[in-house]
Coordinates of C-alpha atoms in Angstrom, one line a residue:
X1 CA 142.4 88.3 8.2
X2 CA 142.0 91.7 9.9
X3 CA 138.5 90.8 10.9
X4 CA 139.8 87.6 12.5
X5 CA 142.4 89.6 14.5
X6 CA 139.8 92.0 15.7
X7 CA 137.5 89.1 16.7
X8 CA 140.3 87.5 18.7
X9 CA 141.2 90.8 20.3
X10 CA 137.7 91.4 21.4
X11 CA 137.3 87.9 22.8
X12 CA 140.6 88.3 24.6
X13 CA 139.5 91.7 26.0
X14 CA 136.2 90.1 27.2
X15 CA 138.2 87.3 28.9
X16 CA 140.5 89.8 30.6
X17 CA 137.6 91.9 31.8
X18 CA 136.1 88.9 33.5
X19 CA 139.3 87.6 34.9
X20 CA 140.3 90.9 36.5
X21 CA 137.1 91.2 38.4
X22 CA 137.5 91.2 42.2
X23 CA 137.5 87.7 43.6
X24 CA 134.5 88.3 45.8
X25 CA 132.5 89.4 42.6
X26 CA 133.6 86.2 40.8
X27 CA 132.6 84.1 43.8
X28 CA 129.2 85.9 43.8
X29 CA 128.7 85.1 40.1
X30 CA 129.5 81.5 40.5
X31 CA 127.2 81.1 43.5
X32 CA 124.3 82.0 41.3
X33 CA 125.1 79.2 38.9
X34 CA 123.9 75.6 39.5
X35 CA 126.6 73.4 40.9
X36 CA 127.2 71.5 37.7
X37 CA 127.6 74.7 35.7
X38 CA 129.8 76.3 38.2
X39 CA 132.1 73.3 38.2
X40 CA 132.5 73.6 34.4
X41 CA 134.3 77.0 34.8
X42 CA 137.4 75.2 35.9
X43 CA 138.0 74.4 32.2
X44 CA 137.9 78.0 31.0
X45 CA 141.6 78.8 31.7
X46 CA 144.4 78.1 34.1
X47 CA 143.4 81.1 36.2
X48 CA 139.9 79.7 36.6
X49 CA 141.0 76.1 37.3
X50 CA 140.7 76.3 41.1
X51 CA 138.3 79.2 41.6
X52 CA 135.2 76.9 41.8
X53 CA 136.9 74.6 44.3
X54 CA 137.6 77.5 46.6
X55 CA 134.0 78.9 46.8
X56 CA 133.1 79.5 50.5
X57 CA 129.5 78.5 49.8
X58 CA 128.6 74.9 48.9
X59 CA 124.9 74.5 47.8
X60 CA 123.8 71.0 46.8
X61 CA 120.1 71.7 46.1
X62 CA 117.3 69.2 45.6
X63 CA 117.4 69.4 41.8
X64 CA 121.2 68.7 41.7
X65 CA 121.0 65.8 44.1
X66 CA 117.8 64.3 42.7
X67 CA 119.3 64.2 39.2
X68 CA 122.2 62.2 40.4
X69 CA 120.1 59.9 42.6
X70 CA 117.8 59.1 39.6
X71 CA 120.9 57.5 38.1
X72 CA 121.9 55.8 41.4
X73 CA 122.5 56.7 45.0
X74 CA 126.0 55.4 44.8
X75 CA 126.6 57.8 41.9
X76 CA 125.3 60.7 44.1
X77 CA 127.6 59.8 46.9
X78 CA 130.6 59.4 44.5
X79 CA 130.0 62.9 43.0
X80 CA 129.6 64.7 46.3
X81 CA 132.6 62.9 47.7
X82 CA 134.6 64.2 44.8
X83 CA 133.3 67.8 45.4
X84 CA 134.5 67.5 49.0
X85 CA 137.8 66.1 48.0
X86 CA 138.5 68.9 45.5
X87 CA 137.4 71.7 47.8
X88 CA 140.0 74.0 49.3
X89 CA 139.7 76.5 52.1
X90 CA 136.9 77.4 54.5
X91 CA 133.2 76.6 53.9
X92 CA 131.0 79.5 55.1
X93 CA 127.8 77.9 54.0
X94 CA 126.8 74.3 53.4
X95 CA 123.3 73.5 52.0
X96 CA 122.1 70.0 51.3
X97 CA 118.6 69.1 50.2
X98 CA 118.3 65.4 49.3
X99 CA 115.9 62.4 49.3
X100 CA 117.7 59.2 50.1
X101 CA 116.9 55.6 50.9
X102 CA 120.2 53.7 51.4
X103 CA 121.8 53.6 54.8
X104 CA 125.1 54.2 53.1
X105 CA 123.9 57.6 52.1
X106 CA 123.2 58.5 55.7
X107 CA 126.8 57.5 56.5
X108 CA 128.1 59.6 53.6
X109 CA 126.0 62.6 54.9
X110 CA 127.6 62.2 58.3
X111 CA 131.0 62.3 56.6
X112 CA 130.2 65.5 54.6
X113 CA 128.8 67.2 57.7
X114 CA 131.9 66.3 59.6
X115 CA 134.1 67.8 56.9
X116 CA 132.2 71.2 56.8
X117 CA 132.1 71.5 60.6
X118 CA 135.9 71.0 60.6
X119 CA 136.1 73.8 58.1
X120 CA 134.5 76.4 60.3
X121 CA 131.1 76.4 58.6
X122 CA 128.8 79.2 59.7
X123 CA 125.6 78.5 57.9
X124 CA 124.4 74.9 57.8
X125 CA 121.2 73.9 56.1
X126 CA 120.1 70.2 56.0
X127 CA 116.9 68.8 54.6
X128 CA 117.1 65.0 54.5
X129 CA 114.0 63.4 53.2
X130 CA 113.7 59.6 53.3
X131 CA 111.7 57.1 51.3
X132 CA 111.2 54.6 54.1
X133 CA 110.5 55.0 57.8
X134 CA 114.0 55.9 58.8
X135 CA 114.8 59.4 60.0
X136 CA 118.2 60.9 59.7
X137 CA 119.9 61.5 63.1
X138 CA 122.2 64.5 63.3
X139 CA 125.8 63.5 63.9
X140 CA 127.6 64.7 67.1
X141 CA 129.9 67.0 65.2
X142 CA 127.0 69.5 64.6
X143 CA 126.6 69.9 68.3
X144 CA 130.3 70.6 68.8
X145 CA 130.5 73.2 66.0
X146 CA 131.1 76.5 67.8
X147 CA 131.3 78.5 64.5
X148 CA 127.6 78.0 63.6
X149 CA 125.6 81.3 63.2
X150 CA 122.7 79.9 61.2
X151 CA 121.3 76.4 61.5
X152 CA 118.3 75.2 59.4
X153 CA 117.2 71.6 59.7
X154 CA 114.3 69.6 58.2
X155 CA 113.2 66.0 58.7
X156 CA 115.9 65.1 61.2
X157 CA 116.2 63.6 64.6
X158 CA 117.7 66.0 67.2
X159 CA 119.7 64.0 69.8
X160 CA 122.6 66.0 71.2
X161 CA 125.4 64.1 73.0
X162 CA 125.8 64.4 76.8
X163 CA 128.8 66.7 76.2
X164 CA 126.6 69.3 74.3
X165 CA 127.0 72.7 75.8
X166 CA 125.0 74.8 73.3
X167 CA 125.7 76.9 70.3
X168 CA 127.8 79.9 71.5
X169 CA 127.5 81.9 68.2
X170 CA 124.1 80.8 66.8
X171 CA 121.9 83.7 65.7
X172 CA 119.2 81.9 63.6
X173 CA 117.7 78.5 64.3
X174 CA 114.9 77.0 62.0
X175 CA 113.6 73.5 62.6
X176 CA 111.0 71.9 60.4
X177 CA 109.6 68.4 61.1
X178 CA 112.4 67.8 63.5
X179 CA 111.9 65.2 66.3
X180 CA 113.1 65.5 69.9
X181 CA 113.0 62.2 71.8
X182 CA 114.6 63.1 75.1
X183 CA 115.1 66.1 77.3
X184 CA 117.2 68.7 75.5
X185 CA 118.5 72.1 76.7
X186 CA 119.8 74.3 74.0
X187 CA 121.9 77.2 75.3
X188 CA 122.3 79.9 72.6
X189 CA 123.3 83.2 74.2
X190 CA 123.2 85.1 70.8
X191 CA 120.1 83.4 69.3
X192 CA 117.8 86.1 67.8
X193 CA 115.5 84.2 65.4
X194 CA 113.8 80.9 66.2
X195 CA 111.2 79.0 64.1
X196 CA 109.8 75.6 65.1
X197 CA 107.5 74.2 62.4
X198 CA 105.7 70.8 62.6
X199 CA 108.2 69.5 65.2
X200 CA 107.6 66.5 67.5
X201 CA 108.6 66.0 71.1
X202 CA 108.8 69.7 71.9
X203 CA 107.8 68.9 75.5
X204 CA 111.4 67.8 75.9
X205 CA 112.8 71.1 74.6
X206 CA 114.1 73.9 76.6
X207 CA 115.8 76.8 74.8
X208 CA 117.8 79.3 76.7
X209 CA 118.0 82.4 74.5
X210 CA 118.0 85.7 76.5
X211 CA 118.3 88.0 73.4
X212 CA 115.6 86.3 71.3
X213 CA 113.8 88.7 69.0
X214 CA 111.7 86.5 66.8
X215 CA 109.8 83.4 67.7
X216 CA 107.4 81.3 65.5
X217 CA 105.9 78.0 66.6
X218 CA 103.7 76.5 64.0
X219 CA 101.7 73.2 64.0
X220 CA 103.6 71.4 66.7
X221 CA 102.8 67.7 67.2
X222 CA 103.2 68.0 71.0
X223 CA 103.0 70.8 73.5
X224 CA 105.8 73.3 74.1
X225 CA 106.5 74.9 77.4
X226 CA 106.1 78.6 76.7
X227 CA 107.4 79.5 80.1
X228 CA 111.0 78.8 79.0
X229 CA 110.6 82.0 76.8
X230 CA 109.3 84.3 79.6
X231 CA 112.7 85.8 80.2
X232 CA 113.0 86.9 76.6
X233 CA 112.4 90.6 77.3
X234 CA 113.7 91.6 73.9
X235 CA 111.2 89.5 71.9
X236 CA 109.7 91.7 69.2
X237 CA 108.1 89.2 66.7
X238 CA 105.9 86.3 68.0
X239 CA 103.7 83.9 66.0
X240 CA 101.8 81.0 67.5
X241 CA 99.8 78.8 65.0
X242 CA 98.5 75.5 66.3
X243 CA 96.1 73.2 64.5
X244 CA 94.8 71.7 67.8
X245 CA 95.3 71.8 71.5
X246 CA 98.1 69.4 72.1
X247 CA 98.2 67.3 75.3
X248 CA 99.7 69.1 78.3
X249 CA 99.8 67.2 81.5
X250 CA 99.6 70.4 83.5
X251 CA 96.6 71.7 81.6
X252 CA 97.8 75.3 82.1
X253 CA 97.4 76.6 78.5
X254 CA 95.4 79.7 79.4
X255 CA 97.3 81.0 82.4
X256 CA 100.7 80.3 80.7
X257 CA 99.7 82.2 77.5
X258 CA 98.4 85.2 79.5
X259 CA 101.6 85.3 81.6
X260 CA 103.7 84.8 78.5
X261 CA 102.2 87.7 76.6
X262 CA 102.4 89.8 79.7
X263 CA 106.1 89.1 80.0
X264 CA 107.0 90.7 76.6
X265 CA 107.3 94.4 77.0
X266 CA 109.1 95.0 73.6
X267 CA 106.7 92.9 71.5
X268 CA 106.0 94.7 68.1
X269 CA 104.4 92.0 65.9
X270 CA 101.9 89.3 67.2
X271 CA 100.3 86.5 65.2
X272 CA 97.7 84.2 66.9
X273 CA 95.5 81.6 65.4
X274 CA 91.9 80.9 66.5
X275 CA 93.0 78.3 69.0
X276 CA 94.9 80.9 71.0
X277 CA 92.0 83.3 70.7
X278 CA 89.9 80.5 72.2
X279 CA 92.3 80.1 75.1
X280 CA 92.4 83.9 75.8
X281 CA 88.7 84.4 75.5
X282 CA 88.1 81.5 78.0
X283 CA 90.3 83.0 80.6
X284 CA 88.3 84.4 83.5
X285 CA 90.9 87.2 84.0
X286 CA 90.0 88.8 80.7
X287 CA 86.5 89.4 81.8
X288 CA 87.6 92.2 84.0
X289 CA 89.8 93.8 81.4
X290 CA 93.2 93.2 79.8
X291 CA 95.6 91.6 82.3
X292 CA 98.6 93.0 80.4
X293 CA 99.6 95.9 78.1
X294 CA 101.4 95.6 74.8
X295 CA 102.6 99.2 74.5
X296 CA 105.1 98.5 71.7
X297 CA 102.8 96.4 69.5
X298 CA 102.6 97.7 66.0
X299 CA 101.1 94.8 64.0
X300 CA 98.4 92.3 65.2
X301 CA 97.4 89.4 63.0
X302 CA 94.6 87.1 64.2
X303 CA 92.5 84.2 63.0
X304 CA 89.0 84.8 64.5
X305 CA 85.7 82.9 64.5
X306 CA 83.1 85.6 64.3
X307 CA 80.5 83.0 65.3
X308 CA 81.9 83.1 68.8
X309 CA 81.2 86.2 70.9
X310 CA 84.2 85.3 73.1
X311 CA 86.5 85.8 70.1
X312 CA 85.1 89.2 69.5
X313 CA 85.6 90.3 73.1
X314 CA 89.1 88.9 73.0
X315 CA 90.0 90.8 69.8
X316 CA 88.6 94.1 71.3
X317 CA 90.6 93.6 74.5
X318 CA 93.8 92.9 72.5
X319 CA 93.2 96.2 70.7
X320 CA 92.5 97.9 73.9
X321 CA 95.8 96.8 75.4
X322 CA 97.7 97.9 72.3
X323 CA 97.6 101.7 72.3
X324 CA 100.2 102.1 69.5
X325 CA 98.7 99.6 67.1
X326 CA 99.4 100.5 63.5
X327 CA 98.2 97.5 61.5
X328 CA 95.5 95.0 62.1
X329 CA 94.9 91.8 60.1
X330 CA 92.0 89.5 60.7
X331 CA 91.4 86.1 59.0
X332 CA 87.7 85.4 59.4
X333 CA 86.1 82.1 60.2
X334 CA 82.6 81.1 61.3
X335 CA 79.2 82.2 60.3
X336 CA 76.7 85.1 60.8
X337 CA 74.4 83.1 63.1
X338 CA 75.0 85.4 66.0
X339 CA 74.9 88.7 64.1
X340 CA 72.5 90.4 66.5
X341 CA 74.6 89.6 69.6
X342 CA 77.7 90.5 67.5
X343 CA 76.5 94.0 66.7
X344 CA 75.3 94.5 70.2
X345 CA 78.8 93.6 71.5
X346 CA 80.4 96.2 69.1
X347 CA 78.0 98.9 70.3
X348 CA 79.0 98.6 74.0
X349 CA 80.5 101.7 75.5
X350 CA 84.0 100.2 75.8
X351 CA 84.2 99.9 72.0
X352 CA 83.7 103.6 71.6
X353 CA 86.8 104.2 73.7
X354 CA 89.3 101.9 71.9
X355 CA 92.7 103.4 71.3
X356 CA 92.6 103.7 67.5
X357 CA 94.7 106.9 67.2
X358 CA 97.7 105.1 65.6
X359 CA 95.8 102.6 63.5
X360 CA 96.4 103.1 59.8
X361 CA 95.8 99.7 58.1
X362 CA 93.0 97.2 58.7
X363 CA 92.5 94.0 56.6
X364 CA 89.9 91.3 56.6
X365 CA 90.7 88.0 54.8
X366 CA 88.3 85.1 54.1
X367 CA 84.7 85.1 52.8
X368 CA 83.1 83.9 56.0
X369 CA 80.7 86.0 58.1
X370 CA 80.3 88.9 55.6
X371 CA 77.7 90.7 57.7
X372 CA 79.9 90.5 60.8
X373 CA 82.9 91.8 58.8
X374 CA 80.8 94.8 57.7
X375 CA 79.8 95.6 61.3
X376 CA 83.4 95.3 62.5
X377 CA 84.7 97.4 59.6
X378 CA 82.2 100.1 60.4
X379 CA 83.8 100.5 63.9
X380 CA 87.2 101.3 62.3
X381 CA 85.9 103.5 59.5
X382 CA 83.9 105.7 62.0
X383 CA 86.5 105.9 64.8
X384 CA 90.0 105.4 63.5
X385 CA 91.2 109.0 62.8
X386 CA 94.6 108.0 61.3
X387 CA 93.1 105.2 59.1
X388 CA 94.7 105.1 55.6
X389 CA 93.4 101.9 54.2
X390 CA 90.8 99.3 55.0
X391 CA 90.9 96.1 52.9
X392 CA 88.0 93.5 52.8
X393 CA 88.3 90.3 50.9
X394 CA 84.8 90.2 49.5
X395 CA 83.1 90.0 46.1
X396 CA 82.5 93.3 44.4
X397 CA 79.0 94.7 44.2
X398 CA 77.7 93.1 47.4
X399 CA 75.3 95.1 49.6
X400 CA 77.8 95.4 52.4
X401 CA 80.5 97.0 50.2
X402 CA 78.0 99.6 49.1
X403 CA 76.9 100.4 52.7
X404 CA 80.5 100.8 53.8
X405 CA 81.3 103.1 50.9
X406 CA 78.7 105.6 52.1
X407 CA 79.7 105.8 55.7
X408 CA 81.2 109.0 57.2
X409 CA 84.9 108.5 57.8
X410 CA 86.9 109.7 60.8
X411 CA 89.9 109.9 58.6
X412 CA 89.6 111.9 55.4
X413 CA 92.5 109.9 53.9
X414 CA 90.9 106.5 54.5
X415 CA 90.6 104.3 51.4
X416 CA 88.2 101.4 51.3
X417 CA 89.3 98.5 49.1
X418 CA 87.0 95.6 48.4
X419 CA 88.5 92.6 46.5

């Protein structure tokens, strides 16, 4: 009997400890639970009955939605409608990741998005996959939601209404597989982070974002006018990764890229794939030296074809115009067919005057062109006085790794890592 009383007392004590936690702590705990499990907490006690329905973050992830849709799409719509009906208070974040087929589900999604935008949503994440050829078109209410600070969209059609005046409070915009079918100007005076991945119709896109700090454009299905970003003087992080040269009626890829890079005085991180190295190396302006300086650049990540001498010259000139470079990453493509010309290029007088005083980390990725990688690595080992680590993705025990290990090093702290 006494043991039962002790047990009950302990259980009651545990319940009291949880119940008296600050509300924001309880909310945080529930947010880590799957939606279904969090909903079950309403049966714990009277004090817990409405806590779940007042959570400011509503995350309907793919696993939750797919489990319901496996039963039926109508069941999925019914459950989410119920969640919306029970919810009380503001919704700070709404995350929906779902694969649907019925047009009725698109109508339901419009209804849910309207609900959250009317409840002052700040973070809106939508990933609407479809089984057929239909693409979900964003409802007008999204474009009239002035409270948005973060907008992440995937597999949607972006068609703002004529009354669209921009997103006044948006800080982060990430679009993946989003389609633009007509001219679109997005005014976002506070936008700091922009990612465009596998988007289509970007020739219609014009983004006005004077305080932009991070820009990544990856694998576009159409060209994007980089000149709309030339006034982004605060841009610090830039990544351009294209799988091919997309059609541009003006054929001004090279000059636009050079002007664009030259317009970014605060740039600290730069990622360029081999296509852009091609464009830069083909520009006649580069033959007389770097046409711009990247004085703030700290990290440079490049995809380079060591079989093309123009790529090597371009890389060297990018290093030359980056006197404060701290980290260099090179993903290697190509072959060793031009090894003699490659080595000759590295032995030119200009290479001996590269500004390597701040360079601490150098990495080579990819197993292509091992002899060229060795020759390039030698340049940094011998000249970089601040070098701390040079990494080469290469099988252990190769001749090149042994040769590099025996080289005199400009930096006594330099570590050579072969993996």
